[in-house]
């Protein structure tokens, strides 16, 4: 069975031809499509797309670039939807850290906190994780092992 676990169909650029895009997936024998959460503002759009198409699902979470938007109550509410089948994307992204060492430290600590919160939620709700890692391999590995993310598993990218 072939599943696309990372398809940002909630992007406004797909608004016009969403049905055609999905038809091409089904024609290529993709049997399921998962829209990862990235920006908290876009989750309701992802949710409504998932409810329009039988084999489309979504995930709830915030991309590390948007860690400041993390709101556990909002993410939990989306995760209560049976079409919301994973937590994420979440993770660590050190590609564009601030130059200033103090600011950098604050940013890294904040990303780690929010990543941990996602892992805890995934474990509590027994849903897999969609993990985004960029230029942060060692810290991500440490955190995933320390928090026992393997209890729920998931996919890694970037
Ligand atoms: Zn990503």
Coordinates of N, CA and C and ligand atoms in Angstrom, one line a residue:
X1 N 0.9 -1.2 0.0 CA 0.0 0.0 0.0 C 0.9 1.2 0.0
X2 N 0.6 2.2 -0.8 CA 1.4 3.4 -0.9 C 0.6 4.6 -0.4
X3 N 1.2 5.3 0.6 CA 0.6 6.4 1.3 C 1.5 7.6 1.2
X4 N 1.0 8.8 0.9 CA 1.8 10.0 0.9 C 1.6 10.6 2.3
X5 N 2.7 10.6 3.1 CA 2.6 11.0 4.5 C 2.9 12.5 4.6
X6 N 3.1 13.2 3.5 CA 3.5 14.6 3.7 C 3.1 15.4 2.5
X7 N 1.9 15.8 2.5 CA 1.4 16.6 1.3 C 0.6 17.8 1.8
X8 N 1.2 19.0 1.6 CA 0.6 20.2 2.1 C -0.5 20.7 1.2
X9 N -1.6 19.9 1.2 CA -2.7 20.3 0.3 C -3.5 21.5 0.8
X10 N -3.2 21.9 2.1 CA -3.9 23.1 2.6 C -3.2 24.4 2.1
X11 N -2.1 24.2 1.3 CA -1.5 25.4 0.7 C -2.5 26.1 -0.3
X12 N -2.6 27.4 -0.2 CA -3.6 28.1 -1.0 C -3.4 27.9 -2.5
X13 N -2.2 27.5 -2.9 CA -1.9 27.3 -4.3 C -2.6 26.1 -4.9
X14 N -3.2 25.2 -4.0 CA -3.9 24.1 -4.5 C -5.4 24.3 -4.5
X15 N -5.8 25.5 -4.1 CA -7.2 25.8 -4.0 C -8.0 25.5 -5.3
X16 N -7.4 26.0 -6.4 CA -8.1 25.8 -7.7 C -8.2 24.4 -8.2
X17 N -7.2 23.6 -8.1 CA -7.2 22.3 -8.7 C -7.0 21.1 -7.8
X18 N -7.5 21.3 -6.6 CA -7.3 20.3 -5.5 C -7.8 18.9 -6.0
X19 N -9.0 18.9 -6.6 CA -9.5 17.6 -7.1 C -8.6 16.9 -8.1
X20 N -8.1 17.7 -9.1 CA -7.2 17.2 -10.1 C -5.9 16.7 -9.5
X21 N -5.4 17.4 -8.5 CA -4.1 17.0 -7.8 C -4.4 15.6 -7.2
X22 N -5.5 15.5 -6.5 CA -5.8 14.2 -5.8 C -6.1 13.1 -6.8
X23 N -6.7 13.5 -7.9 CA -7.0 12.4 -8.9 C -5.7 11.9 -9.5
X24 N -4.7 12.7 -9.7 CA -3.4 12.2 -10.1 C -2.8 11.3 -9.1
X25 N -3.0 11.6 -7.8 CA -2.4 10.7 -6.8 C -3.1 9.3 -6.9
X26 N -4.5 9.3 -6.9 CA -5.2 8.1 -7.0 C -4.8 7.3 -8.2
X27 N -4.7 8.0 -9.4 CA -4.3 7.3 -10.6 C -2.9 6.7 -10.5
X28 N -2.0 7.3 -9.7 CA -0.7 6.8 -9.5 C -0.7 5.7 -8.4
X29 N -1.9 5.3 -8.0 CA -2.1 4.2 -7.0 C -1.7 4.6 -5.6
X30 N -1.7 5.9 -5.3 CA -1.5 6.4 -3.9 C -2.9 6.1 -3.3
X31 N -2.9 5.4 -2.1 CA -4.1 5.1 -1.5 C -4.6 6.0 -0.3
X32 N -3.7 6.8 0.1 CA -4.0 7.7 1.2 C -3.1 8.9 1.2
X33 N -3.6 10.0 1.6 CA -2.8 11.3 1.7 C -3.0 11.9 3.0
X34 N -1.8 12.3 3.6 CA -1.8 12.9 4.9 C -1.3 14.3 4.8
X35 N -2.1 15.3 5.3 CA -1.8 16.7 5.3 C -1.1 17.0 6.7
X36 N 0.2 17.3 6.7 CA 0.8 17.6 8.0 C 0.4 19.0 8.5
X37 N 0.3 19.2 9.8 CA 0.1 20.5 10.3 C 1.4 21.3 10.2
X38 N 1.4 22.6 10.0 CA 2.6 23.4 10.0 C 2.4 24.7 10.7
X39 N 1.4 25.4 10.1 CA 1.0 26.7 10.7 C -0.3 26.5 11.4
X40 N -0.5 27.0 12.6 CA -1.7 26.7 13.3 C -2.9 27.3 12.6
X41 N -2.7 28.4 11.9 CA -3.8 29.1 11.2 C -4.4 28.2 10.1
X42 N -3.6 27.3 9.6 CA -4.0 26.5 8.4 C -4.7 25.1 8.8
X43 N -4.7 24.8 10.1 CA -5.2 23.5 10.5 C -6.7 23.3 10.2
X44 N -7.5 24.4 10.3 CA -8.9 24.2 10.0 C -9.1 23.9 8.5
X45 N -8.3 24.5 7.7 CA -8.4 24.3 6.3 C -8.0 22.8 6.0
X46 N -6.9 22.3 6.6 CA -6.5 20.9 6.4 C -7.7 20.0 6.9
X47 N -8.3 20.4 8.0 CA -9.4 19.6 8.5 C -10.5 19.5 7.5
X48 N -10.9 20.6 6.9 CA -12.0 20.6 6.0 C -11.7 19.8 4.8
X49 N -10.5 19.9 4.3 CA -10.1 19.1 3.1 C -10.2 17.6 3.4
X50 N -9.7 17.3 4.6 CA -9.7 15.9 5.0 C -11.1 15.3 5.1
X51 N -12.1 16.2 5.4 CA -13.5 15.8 5.5 C -14.2 15.7 4.2
X52 N -13.6 16.4 3.2 CA -14.1 16.4 1.8 C -13.8 15.1 1.1
X53 N -12.7 14.5 1.4 CA -12.2 13.4 0.6 C -11.9 12.2 1.5
X54 N -12.5 11.0 1.2 CA -12.5 9.9 2.0 C -11.0 9.4 2.4
X55 N -10.1 9.4 1.5 CA -8.8 8.9 1.8 C -7.7 10.0 2.1
X56 N -8.2 11.2 2.5 CA -7.3 12.3 2.9 C -7.5 12.4 4.4
X57 N -6.3 12.5 5.1 CA -6.3 12.7 6.5 C -5.4 13.9 6.9
X58 N -5.5 14.3 8.1 CA -4.6 15.4 8.5 C -3.9 15.2 9.8
X59 N -2.9 16.0 10.1 CA -2.2 15.9 11.4 C -2.2 17.3 12.0
X60 N -2.1 17.3 13.3 CA -2.1 18.6 14.0 C -0.8 18.8 14.7
X61 N -0.2 20.0 14.5 CA 1.0 20.4 15.1 C 1.6 21.6 14.6
X62 N 2.7 22.1 15.1 CA 3.3 23.3 14.5 C 4.8 23.0 14.1
X63 N 5.1 23.5 12.9 CA 6.5 23.4 12.4 C 7.4 24.2 13.4
X64 N 8.7 23.7 13.5 CA 9.6 24.4 14.4 C 9.7 25.9 14.2
X65 N 9.6 26.3 12.9 CA 9.6 27.8 12.6 C 8.5 28.5 13.3
X66 N 7.4 27.8 13.6 CA 6.2 28.5 14.2 C 6.0 28.1 15.6
X67 N 7.1 27.7 16.3 CA 6.9 27.1 17.7 C 6.1 28.1 18.6
X68 N 6.3 29.4 18.3 CA 5.6 30.4 19.1 C 4.1 30.3 19.1
X69 N 3.6 29.6 18.0 CA 2.1 29.5 17.9 C 1.5 28.3 18.6
X70 N 2.4 27.5 19.2 CA 1.9 26.2 19.8 C 0.9 26.5 20.9
X71 N -0.2 25.9 20.8 CA -1.3 26.1 21.8 C -1.8 24.7 22.0
X72 N -1.5 24.1 23.2 CA -1.9 22.7 23.4 C -3.4 22.5 23.2
X73 N -4.2 23.4 23.7 CA -5.7 23.3 23.7 C -6.2 23.2 22.2
X74 N -5.6 24.1 21.4 CA -6.1 24.1 20.0 C -5.6 22.7 19.3
X75 N -4.4 22.3 19.5 CA -3.9 21.1 18.9 C -4.7 19.9 19.4
X76 N -5.0 19.9 20.7 CA -5.8 18.8 21.2 C -7.2 18.7 20.6
X77 N -7.8 19.9 20.4 CA -9.1 19.9 19.8 C -9.1 19.3 18.4
X78 N -8.1 19.6 17.6 CA -8.0 19.0 16.3 C -7.7 17.5 16.4
X79 N -6.9 17.1 17.3 CA -6.5 15.7 17.5 C -7.7 14.8 17.9
X80 N -8.8 15.5 18.4 CA -10.0 14.7 18.8 C -10.8 14.3 17.6
X81 N -10.5 14.9 16.4 CA -11.1 14.5 15.2 C -10.6 13.2 14.7
X82 N -11.5 12.2 14.4 CA -11.0 10.9 13.9 C -10.2 11.0 12.6
X83 N -10.4 12.1 11.8 CA -9.6 12.2 10.6 C -8.2 12.8 10.9
X84 N -7.9 13.2 12.1 CA -6.6 13.7 12.5 C -5.8 12.6 13.1
X85 N -4.9 12.0 12.3 CA -4.3 10.7 12.6 C -2.9 10.7 13.1
X86 N -2.3 11.9 13.2 CA -0.9 12.0 13.6 C -0.6 13.4 14.3
X87 N 0.5 13.4 15.0 CA 0.9 14.7 15.6 C 2.1 15.2 14.9
X88 N 2.0 16.5 14.4 CA 3.1 17.1 13.7 C 2.6 17.9 12.5
X89 N 3.5 18.5 11.7 CA 4.8 18.3 11.9 C 5.4 19.0 13.1
X90 N 6.4 18.5 13.7 CA 7.1 19.1 14.9 C 8.5 18.7 14.8
X91 N 9.4 19.3 15.5 CA 10.8 18.9 15.5 C 11.7 20.1 15.8
X92 N 12.9 20.0 15.2 CA 13.9 21.0 15.5 C 14.5 21.4 14.1
X93 N 14.6 22.7 14.0 CA 15.2 23.3 12.7 C 16.2 24.4 13.1
X94 N 17.5 24.1 12.9 CA 18.5 25.1 13.3 C 19.1 25.8 12.1
X95 N 18.4 25.7 10.9 CA 18.9 26.2 9.7 C 19.0 27.8 9.7
X96 N 18.0 28.4 10.4 CA 18.0 29.8 10.4 C 18.0 30.4 11.8
X97 N 19.0 29.9 12.6 CA 19.0 30.4 14.0 C 19.6 31.8 14.1
X98 N 19.2 32.6 15.1 CA 19.8 34.0 15.2 C 21.3 33.9 15.4
X99 N 22.0 35.0 14.9 CA 23.4 35.1 15.1 C 23.9 35.2 16.5
X100 N 23.2 36.1 17.2 CA 23.5 36.3 18.6 C 23.4 35.1 19.5
X101 N 24.4 34.8 20.3 CA 24.5 33.5 21.0 C 23.4 33.4 22.1
X102 N 23.1 34.5 22.7 CA 22.0 34.5 23.7 C 20.6 34.2 23.1
X103 N 20.4 34.9 22.0 CA 19.1 34.7 21.2 C 19.0 33.3 20.7
X104 N 20.2 32.8 20.2 CA 20.2 31.4 19.7 C 19.8 30.4 20.8
X105 N 20.4 30.6 21.9 CA 20.1 29.7 23.1 C 18.6 29.7 23.4
X106 N 18.0 30.9 23.4 CA 16.6 31.0 23.7 C 15.8 30.3 22.7
X107 N 16.1 30.5 21.4 CA 15.4 29.9 20.3 C 15.5 28.4 20.4
X108 N 16.7 27.9 20.6 CA 16.9 26.4 20.6 C 16.1 25.8 21.8
X109 N 16.1 26.5 23.0 CA 15.4 26.0 24.1 C 13.9 26.0 23.9
X110 N 13.4 27.0 23.2 CA 11.9 27.1 22.9 C 11.5 26.0 21.9
X111 N 12.4 25.8 20.9 CA 12.0 24.7 19.9 C 12.0 23.4 20.6
X112 N 12.9 23.1 21.5 CA 13.0 21.8 22.2 C 11.7 21.6 23.1
X113 N 11.4 22.7 23.8 CA 10.2 22.6 24.7 C 8.9 22.2 23.9
X114 N 8.7 22.9 22.7 CA 7.6 22.6 21.9 C 7.6 21.3 21.3
X115 N 8.8 20.8 20.9 CA 9.0 19.5 20.3 C 8.6 18.5 21.4
X116 N 9.1 18.7 22.6 CA 8.8 17.7 23.7 C 7.3 17.7 23.9
X117 N 6.6 18.8 23.9 CA 5.2 18.9 24.1 C 4.4 18.0 23.1
X118 N 4.9 18.1 21.8 CA 4.3 17.3 20.8 C 4.4 15.8 21.0
X119 N 5.7 15.5 21.5 CA 5.9 14.0 21.7 C 5.1 13.5 22.9
X120 N 4.9 14.3 23.9 CA 4.1 13.9 25.0 C 2.6 13.7 24.6
X121 N 2.2 14.6 23.8 CA 0.8 14.6 23.3 C 0.6 13.3 22.5
X122 N 1.5 13.0 21.6 CA 1.5 11.9 20.7 C 1.4 10.6 21.5
X123 N 2.2 10.5 22.6 CA 2.3 9.3 23.4 C 1.0 9.2 24.2
X124 N 0.5 10.3 24.7 CA -0.8 10.2 25.5 C -1.9 9.8 24.6
X125 N -2.0 10.3 23.4 CA -3.1 10.0 22.5 C -2.8 8.8 21.6
X126 N -1.6 8.2 21.7 CA -1.2 7.0 20.9 C -1.4 7.3 19.4
X127 N -0.8 8.4 19.0 CA -0.8 8.7 17.5 C 0.6 8.9 17.1
X128 N 1.0 8.5 15.9 CA 2.4 8.6 15.4 C 2.8 10.1 15.2
X129 N 4.1 10.3 15.1 CA 4.6 11.7 15.0 C 5.1 11.9 13.5
X130 N 5.0 13.1 13.1 CA 5.6 13.6 11.8 C 6.7 14.5 12.2
X131 N 7.9 14.1 12.1 CA 9.1 14.9 12.6 C 9.8 15.6 11.5
X132 N 10.1 16.8 11.8 CA 10.9 17.7 10.9 C 12.2 18.0 11.5
X133 N 13.3 17.6 10.9 CA 14.7 17.8 11.4 C 15.5 18.5 10.4
X134 N 16.1 19.6 10.7 CA 17.0 20.3 9.7 C 18.2 20.9 10.5
X135 N 19.4 20.4 10.2 CA 20.6 20.9 10.8 C 20.5 20.7 12.4
X136 N 19.9 19.7 12.8 CA 19.7 19.5 14.3 C 19.6 18.0 14.6
X137 N 20.5 17.2 13.9 CA 20.4 15.8 14.0 C 20.7 15.3 15.5
X138 N 21.8 15.8 16.1 CA 22.2 15.3 17.4 C 21.1 15.6 18.4
X139 N 20.7 16.8 18.5 CA 19.7 17.2 19.5 C 18.4 16.5 19.3
X140 N 18.0 16.3 18.0 CA 16.8 15.6 17.7 C 16.8 14.2 18.2
X141 N 18.0 13.5 17.9 CA 18.1 12.1 18.3 C 18.0 12.0 19.8
X142 N 18.8 12.8 20.5 CA 18.8 12.8 22.0 C 17.4 13.0 22.5
X143 N 16.7 14.0 22.0 CA 15.3 14.2 22.5 C 14.4 13.1 22.2
X144 N 14.4 12.6 20.9 CA 13.5 11.5 20.6 C 13.8 10.2 21.5
X145 N 15.1 10.0 21.8 CA 15.4 8.8 22.6 C 15.0 9.1 24.1
X146 N 15.3 10.3 24.6 CA 15.0 10.6 26.0 C 13.5 10.6 26.2
X147 N 12.7 11.0 25.3 CA 11.3 11.1 25.5 C 10.6 9.8 25.0
X148 N 11.4 8.8 24.6 CA 10.8 7.6 24.1 C 9.8 7.7 23.0
X149 N 10.1 8.5 22.1 CA 9.2 8.7 20.9 C 8.9 7.4 20.2
X150 N 9.8 6.4 20.3 CA 9.6 5.2 19.6 C 8.3 4.4 20.1
X151 N 7.8 4.8 21.3 CA 6.5 4.2 21.7 C 5.4 4.4 20.7
X152 N 5.5 5.6 20.0 CA 4.4 5.8 19.0 C 4.9 5.7 17.6
X153 N 6.3 5.9 17.4 CA 6.8 5.9 16.0 C 6.4 7.0 15.1
X154 N 6.6 6.9 13.9 CA 6.3 8.0 13.0 C 7.2 8.1 11.8
X155 N 7.2 9.3 11.2 CA 8.1 9.5 10.0 C 9.0 10.7 10.3
X156 N 10.2 10.7 9.7 CA 11.1 11.8 9.8 C 11.4 12.4 8.4
X157 N 11.5 13.7 8.3 CA 11.9 14.2 7.0 C 12.8 15.5 7.2
X158 N 13.2 16.0 6.1 CA 13.9 17.2 5.9 C 15.4 17.0 6.1
Ligands
LIG1 ZN1 8.9 19.9 7.3

